[in-house]
PDB file of C-alpha atoms in Angstrom:
ATOM      1  CA  MET N 859     -21.002 -59.321 -18.815  1.00  0.00           C
ATOM      2  CA  SER N 860     -17.705 -58.004 -17.578  1.00  0.00           C
ATOM      3  CA  ASN N 861     -16.616 -55.160 -15.387  1.00  0.00           C
ATOM      4  CA  SER N 862     -13.885 -52.725 -16.215  1.00  0.00           C
ATOM      5  CA  THR N 863     -12.267 -50.131 -14.013  1.00  0.00           C
ATOM      6  CA  ALA N 864     -12.747 -46.598 -15.324  1.00  0.00           C
ATOM      7  CA  ALA N 865      -9.941 -44.274 -14.268  1.00  0.00           C
ATOM      8  CA  ALA N 866     -10.192 -40.500 -14.591  1.00  0.00           C
ATOM      9  CA  VAL N 867      -7.140 -39.149 -16.430  1.00  0.00           C
ATOM     10  CA  LEU N 868      -8.313 -35.586 -17.061  1.00  0.00           C
ATOM     11  CA  THR N 869     -11.005 -33.269 -15.708  1.00  0.00           C
ATOM     12  CA  THR N 870     -11.375 -29.895 -17.396  1.00  0.00           C
ATOM     13  CA  PRO N 871     -13.970 -27.156 -17.874  1.00  0.00           C
ATOM     14  CA  ASP N 872     -12.778 -26.878 -21.512  1.00  0.00           C
ATOM     15  CA  LEU N 873     -14.773 -29.191 -23.786  1.00  0.00           C
ATOM     16  CA  ASP N 874     -12.348 -28.666 -26.678  1.00  0.00           C
ATOM     17  CA  GLU N 875      -9.470 -29.803 -24.448  1.00  0.00           C
ATOM     18  CA  ALA N 876     -11.434 -32.894 -23.385  1.00  0.00           C
ATOM     19  CA  LEU N 877     -12.134 -33.732 -27.042  1.00  0.00           C
ATOM     20  CA  ARG N 878      -8.452 -33.251 -27.930  1.00  0.00           C
ATOM     21  CA  VAL N 879      -7.533 -35.740 -25.228  1.00  0.00           C
ATOM     22  CA  VAL N 880     -10.129 -38.216 -26.492  1.00  0.00           C
ATOM     23  CA  ARG N 881      -8.804 -37.900 -30.075  1.00  0.00           C
ATOM     24  CA  THR N 882      -5.236 -38.442 -28.855  1.00  0.00           C
ATOM     25  CA  LEU N 883      -6.216 -41.556 -26.893  1.00  0.00           C
ATOM     26  CA  LEU N 884      -8.169 -42.906 -29.861  1.00  0.00           C
ATOM     27  CA  GLY N 885      -4.979 -42.475 -31.868  1.00  0.00           C
ATOM     28  CA  VAL N 886      -3.110 -45.098 -29.807  1.00  0.00           C
ATOM     29  CA  THR N 887      -5.438 -47.967 -30.756  1.00  0.00           C
ATOM     30  CA  ASP N 888      -6.934 -49.723 -33.765  1.00  0.00           C
ATOM     31  CA  LEU N 889     -10.436 -48.375 -34.462  1.00  0.00           C
ATOM     32  CA  THR N 890     -11.397 -50.841 -37.201  1.00  0.00           C
ATOM     33  CA  ARG N 891     -14.427 -52.241 -35.343  1.00  0.00           C
ATOM     34  CA  ALA N 892     -14.841 -49.469 -32.781  1.00  0.00           C
ATOM     35  CA  GLU N 893     -18.246 -47.967 -32.066  1.00  0.00           C
ATOM     36  CA  VAL N 894     -19.656 -45.337 -29.745  1.00  0.00           C
ATOM     37  CA  ASP N 895     -22.438 -45.500 -27.147  1.00  0.00           C
ATOM     38  CA  PHE N 896     -24.437 -42.634 -25.639  1.00  0.00           C
ATOM     39  CA  GLU N 897     -25.941 -42.457 -22.167  1.00  0.00           C
ATOM     40  CA  ALA N 898     -27.393 -39.134 -21.111  1.00  0.00           C
ATOM     41  CA  ARG N 899     -29.834 -37.242 -18.979  1.00  0.00           C
ATOM     42  CA  ILE N 900     -31.228 -34.493 -21.201  1.00  0.00           C
ATOM     43  CA  ARG N 901     -33.016 -31.677 -19.402  1.00  0.00           C
ATOM     44  CA  SER N 902     -33.068 -28.869 -21.976  1.00  0.00           C
ATOM     45  CA  ARG N 903     -35.381 -28.469 -24.969  1.00  0.00           C
ATOM     46  CA  GLU N 904     -32.515 -26.991 -27.000  1.00  0.00           C
ATOM     47  CA  GLY N 905     -30.208 -29.893 -26.222  1.00  0.00           C
ATOM     48  CA  LEU N 906     -32.932 -32.404 -27.023  1.00  0.00           C
ATOM     49  CA  ALA N 907     -33.689 -30.750 -30.367  1.00  0.00           C
ATOM     50  CA  GLU N 908     -30.000 -30.797 -31.330  1.00  0.00           C
ATOM     51  CA  VAL N 909     -29.488 -34.389 -30.163  1.00  0.00           C
ATOM     52  CA  LEU N 910     -32.517 -35.467 -32.223  1.00  0.00           C
ATOM     53  CA  ARG N 911     -30.898 -33.875 -35.302  1.00  0.00           C
ATOM     54  CA  VAL N 912     -27.804 -36.009 -34.699  1.00  0.00           C
ATOM     55  CA  LEU N 913     -29.732 -39.175 -33.752  1.00  0.00           C
ATOM     56  CA  PRO N 914     -33.239 -38.987 -35.258  1.00  0.00           C
ATOM     57  CA  GLY N 915     -34.074 -42.493 -34.010  1.00  0.00           C
ATOM     58  CA  LEU N 916     -32.966 -41.715 -30.457  1.00  0.00           C
ATOM     59  CA  HIS N 917     -33.709 -44.376 -27.808  1.00  0.00           C
ATOM     60  CA  TRP N 918     -35.031 -42.528 -24.748  1.00  0.00           C
ATOM     61  CA  TRP N 919     -37.445 -42.921 -21.869  1.00  0.00           C
ATOM     62  CA  ALA N 920     -38.909 -40.885 -19.038  1.00  0.00           C
ATOM     63  CA  ARG N 921     -41.159 -41.486 -16.066  1.00  0.00           C
ATOM     64  CA  GLU N 922     -43.982 -39.215 -15.012  1.00  0.00           C
ATOM     65  CA  GLY N 923     -45.326 -40.481 -11.717  1.00  0.00           C
ATOM     66  CA  THR N 924     -46.115 -44.135 -12.408  1.00  0.00           C
ATOM     67  CA  GLU N 925     -46.404 -43.693 -16.181  1.00  0.00           C
ATOM     68  CA  ALA N 926     -43.473 -44.722 -18.355  1.00  0.00           C
ATOM     69  CA  ARG N 927     -42.989 -42.724 -21.541  1.00  0.00           C
ATOM     70  CA  SER N 928     -40.545 -43.612 -24.291  1.00  0.00           C
ATOM     71  CA  ALA N 929     -39.523 -43.531 -27.932  1.00  0.00           C
ATOM     72  CA  GLU N 930     -40.963 -47.049 -28.256  1.00  0.00           C
ATOM     73  CA  ASN N 931     -44.383 -45.776 -27.160  1.00  0.00           C
ATOM     74  CA  GLY N 932     -44.253 -42.988 -29.747  1.00  0.00           C
ATOM     75  CA  ASP N 933     -44.297 -40.262 -27.083  1.00  0.00           C
ATOM     76  CA  ASP N 934     -42.959 -36.772 -27.824  1.00  0.00           C
ATOM     77  CA  PRO N 935     -39.701 -36.455 -25.853  1.00  0.00           C
ATOM     78  CA  SER N 936     -39.955 -32.659 -25.672  1.00  0.00           C
ATOM     79  CA  GLU N 937     -43.073 -33.123 -23.524  1.00  0.00           C
ATOM     80  CA  CYS N 938     -41.342 -35.607 -21.215  1.00  0.00           C
ATOM     81  CA  LEU N 939     -38.214 -33.744 -20.079  1.00  0.00           C
ATOM     82  CA  PRO N 940     -35.991 -34.761 -18.494  1.00  0.00           C
ATOM     83  CA  VAL N 941     -35.390 -37.845 -20.628  1.00  0.00           C
ATOM     84  CA  SER N 942     -32.845 -40.617 -20.160  1.00  0.00           C
ATOM     85  CA  VAL N 943     -30.921 -41.830 -23.182  1.00  0.00           C
ATOM     86  CA  HIS N 944     -29.267 -45.218 -23.745  1.00  0.00           C
ATOM     87  CA  ASP N 945     -28.397 -45.388 -27.432  1.00  0.00           C
ATOM     88  CA  TRP N 946     -25.622 -47.786 -28.411  1.00  0.00           C
ATOM     89  CA  CYS N 947     -23.573 -49.110 -31.330  1.00  0.00           C
ATOM     90  CA  HIS N 948     -23.140 -45.978 -33.426  1.00  0.00           C
ATOM     91  CA  PRO N 949     -20.364 -44.997 -35.848  1.00  0.00           C
ATOM     92  CA  LEU N 950     -17.545 -42.962 -34.310  1.00  0.00           C
ATOM     93  CA  GLU N 951     -18.282 -39.882 -36.414  1.00  0.00           C
ATOM     94  CA  LEU N 952     -21.512 -39.270 -34.434  1.00  0.00           C
ATOM     95  CA  ALA N 953     -19.679 -38.767 -31.134  1.00  0.00           C
ATOM     96  CA  GLU N 954     -18.624 -35.126 -31.531  1.00  0.00           C
ATOM     97  CA  PRO N 955     -21.927 -33.902 -33.008  1.00  0.00           C
ATOM     98  CA  PHE N 956     -23.766 -35.580 -30.105  1.00  0.00           C
ATOM     99  CA  ILE N 957     -21.418 -34.023 -27.539  1.00  0.00           C
ATOM    100  CA  ARG N 958     -21.680 -30.558 -29.083  1.00  0.00           C
ATOM    101  CA  ALA N 959     -25.494 -30.825 -29.125  1.00  0.00           C
ATOM    102  CA  LEU N 960     -25.643 -30.977 -25.324  1.00  0.00           C
ATOM    103  CA  ARG N 961     -26.331 -27.896 -23.248  1.00  0.00           C
ATOM    104  CA  PRO N 962     -24.800 -27.149 -19.798  1.00  0.00           C
ATOM    105  CA  GLN N 963     -27.808 -28.633 -17.956  1.00  0.00           C
ATOM    106  CA  ASP N 964     -27.564 -31.882 -19.978  1.00  0.00           C
ATOM    107  CA  ALA N 965     -25.145 -34.545 -18.731  1.00  0.00           C
ATOM    108  CA  ALA N 966     -23.836 -37.507 -20.709  1.00  0.00           C
ATOM    109  CA  ALA N 967     -21.328 -40.327 -20.886  1.00  0.00           C
ATOM    110  CA  VAL N 968     -20.037 -40.999 -24.377  1.00  0.00           C
ATOM    111  CA  ARG N 969     -18.245 -44.357 -24.487  1.00  0.00           C
ATOM    112  CA  TRP N 970     -15.972 -45.520 -27.276  1.00  0.00           C
ATOM    113  CA  ASP N 971     -15.886 -49.331 -27.456  1.00  0.00           C
ATOM    114  CA  LEU N 972     -12.386 -50.095 -28.750  1.00  0.00           C
ATOM    115  CA  ASP N 973     -10.889 -53.185 -30.351  1.00  0.00           C
ATOM    116  CA  GLU N 974      -8.138 -53.290 -27.729  1.00  0.00           C
ATOM    117  CA  TRP N 975      -5.603 -51.299 -25.795  1.00  0.00           C
ATOM    118  CA  PRO N 976      -2.398 -52.193 -27.668  1.00  0.00           C
ATOM    119  CA  GLU N 977       0.701 -53.825 -26.320  1.00  0.00           C
ATOM    120  CA  VAL N 978       3.377 -51.358 -25.194  1.00  0.00           C
ATOM    121  CA  PRO N 979       6.540 -53.457 -24.730  1.00  0.00           C
ATOM    122  CA  GLU N 980       8.733 -50.542 -23.611  1.00  0.00           C
ATOM    123  CA  ALA N 981       6.290 -49.894 -20.753  1.00  0.00           C
ATOM    124  CA  GLY N 982       5.819 -53.594 -19.974  1.00  0.00           C
ATOM    125  CA  LEU N 983       2.142 -53.533 -20.998  1.00  0.00           C
ATOM    126  CA  GLU N 984       0.473 -56.417 -22.798  1.00  0.00           C
ATOM    127  CA  SER N 985      -2.507 -55.831 -25.069  1.00  0.00           C
ATOM    128  CA  ILE N 986      -5.948 -55.761 -23.445  1.00  0.00           C
ATOM    129  CA  SER N 987      -8.853 -57.229 -25.374  1.00  0.00           C
ATOM    130  CA  GLN N 988     -11.946 -55.357 -26.395  1.00  0.00           C
ATOM    131  CA  LYS N 989     -13.668 -56.804 -23.329  1.00  0.00           C
ATOM    132  CA  TYR N 990     -11.891 -54.161 -21.189  1.00  0.00           C
ATOM    133  CA  ALA N 991     -10.837 -51.528 -23.718  1.00  0.00           C
ATOM    134  CA  TYR N 992     -13.084 -48.488 -23.474  1.00  0.00           C
ATOM    135  CA  LEU N 993     -12.749 -44.746 -23.327  1.00  0.00           C
ATOM    136  CA  THR N 994     -15.468 -42.550 -21.804  1.00  0.00           C
ATOM    137  CA  LEU N 995     -15.983 -38.802 -21.861  1.00  0.00           C
ATOM    138  CA  SER N 996     -18.336 -37.641 -19.128  1.00  0.00           C
ATOM    139  CA  VAL N 997     -19.849 -34.376 -20.360  1.00  0.00           C
ATOM    140  CA  HIS N 998     -21.093 -31.959 -17.682  1.00  0.00           C
ATOM    141  CA  SER N 999     -20.467 -34.687 -15.139  1.00  0.00           C
ATOM    142  CA  ARG N1000     -17.503 -36.114 -13.274  1.00  0.00           C
ATOM    143  CA  ASP N1001     -18.772 -39.692 -13.163  1.00  0.00           C
ATOM    144  CA  LEU N1002     -19.915 -42.314 -15.653  1.00  0.00           C
ATOM    145  CA  TYR N1003     -23.579 -42.241 -14.646  1.00  0.00           C
ATOM    146  CA  GLN N1004     -24.339 -38.513 -14.422  1.00  0.00           C
ATOM    147  CA  TYR N1005     -24.831 -38.678 -10.642  1.00  0.00           C
ATOM    148  CA  GLU N1006     -22.287 -35.906 -10.118  1.00  0.00           C
ATOM    149  CA  PRO N1007     -23.342 -32.999 -12.404  1.00  0.00           C
ATOM    150  CA  SER N1008     -20.561 -30.523 -13.019  1.00  0.00           C
ATOM    151  CA  ALA N1009     -19.459 -27.729 -15.304  1.00  0.00           C
ATOM    152  CA  ASP N1010     -16.418 -29.947 -15.980  1.00  0.00           C
ATOM    153  CA  HIS N1011     -15.846 -32.801 -18.389  1.00  0.00           C
ATOM    154  CA  THR N1012     -13.909 -35.918 -17.381  1.00  0.00           C
ATOM    155  CA  VAL N1013     -12.022 -38.363 -19.597  1.00  0.00           C
ATOM    156  CA  HIS N1014     -11.929 -41.931 -18.253  1.00  0.00           C
ATOM    157  CA  VAL N1015      -9.869 -44.813 -19.596  1.00  0.00           C
ATOM    158  CA  HIS N1016     -11.145 -48.310 -18.865  1.00  0.00           C
ATOM    159  CA  VAL N1017      -8.819 -51.175 -17.982  1.00  0.00           C
ATOM    160  CA  ARG N1018      -9.096 -54.689 -16.525  1.00  0.00           C
ATOM    161  CA  GLY N1019      -8.926 -53.659 -12.911  1.00  0.00           C
ATOM    162  CA  GLU N1020      -6.841 -52.176 -10.153  1.00  0.00           C
ATOM    163  CA  HIS N1021      -3.896 -54.399 -11.168  1.00  0.00           C
ATOM    164  CA  ASP N1022      -3.694 -52.645 -14.558  1.00  0.00           C
ATOM    165  CA  LEU N1023      -3.131 -49.097 -13.334  1.00  0.00           C
ATOM    166  CA  ASP N1024       0.287 -48.899 -15.030  1.00  0.00           C
ATOM    167  CA  ARG N1025      -1.649 -48.636 -18.321  1.00  0.00           C
ATOM    168  CA  VAL N1026      -3.739 -45.803 -16.875  1.00  0.00           C
ATOM    169  CA  HIS N1027      -0.567 -43.880 -15.985  1.00  0.00           C
ATOM    170  CA  TRP N1028       0.901 -44.570 -19.447  1.00  0.00           C
ATOM    171  CA  LEU N1029      -2.272 -43.358 -21.217  1.00  0.00           C
ATOM    172  CA  ALA N1030      -2.485 -40.258 -18.991  1.00  0.00           C
ATOM    173  CA  GLU N1031       1.100 -39.373 -19.897  1.00  0.00           C
ATOM    174  CA  ARG N1032       0.196 -39.519 -23.613  1.00  0.00           C
ATOM    175  CA  VAL N1033      -2.309 -36.683 -23.152  1.00  0.00           C
ATOM    176  CA  GLY N1034      -0.647 -34.508 -20.534  1.00  0.00           C
ATOM    177  CA  GLY N1035      -3.122 -35.718 -17.931  1.00  0.00           C
ATOM    178  CA  ARG N1036      -2.541 -37.247 -14.559  1.00  0.00           C
ATOM    179  CA  PHE N1037      -4.158 -40.202 -12.847  1.00  0.00           C
ATOM    180  CA  ASP N1038      -5.180 -38.987  -9.396  1.00  0.00           C
ATOM    181  CA  GLY N1039      -6.486 -42.349  -8.150  1.00  0.00           C
ATOM    182  CA  ARG N1040     -10.146 -41.709  -8.948  1.00  0.00           C
ATOM    183  CA  THR N1041     -11.747 -44.890 -10.333  1.00  0.00           C
ATOM    184  CA  GLU N1042     -15.240 -46.290 -10.831  1.00  0.00           C
ATOM    185  CA  LEU N1043     -16.436 -49.808 -11.455  1.00  0.00           C
ATOM    186  CA  ALA N1044     -18.005 -49.918 -14.904  1.00  0.00           C
ATOM    187  CA  PRO N1045     -20.295 -52.895 -15.449  1.00  0.00           C
ATOM    188  CA  LEU N1046     -20.757 -53.405 -19.177  1.00  0.00           C
TER     189      LEU N1046
END
């Protein structure tokens, strides 16, 4: 297990703008072995129904009092709202349909696991291995874990740590964003 530092490079109420930024950032790296992970707190029946269309084998769980309910138990998620989702290792093309399935009361972190952040010699940046190369879009939340619900969406770039913030600034410049110093530790 390793920890990355997730730095917010853009917060916007415009989901299309957030997705444009994500696509641009994905364009600066090799996506050959990349995959996408979903973590969410789904509260709406409509959002759940749409997410289940995108991911019919959705991994979810909920707790009612002391009773745990889950996909593994064969429970009906629509009777267990809100449900928590941790569904990993999916193809990249499922990211946007999942994001668009969410409703305003549903919050999620969609994380792209990248092969690496590439070397950028003109900026003095060496490549960063897949161990620290991630990109996260927090949907209807400003943080990675949906603790801070919001009408906004935040794009986070993950790097090795506080000593690698030059890369954060370089990536933010690629998308017209700005690193304002907001970071979170991201245990992976």
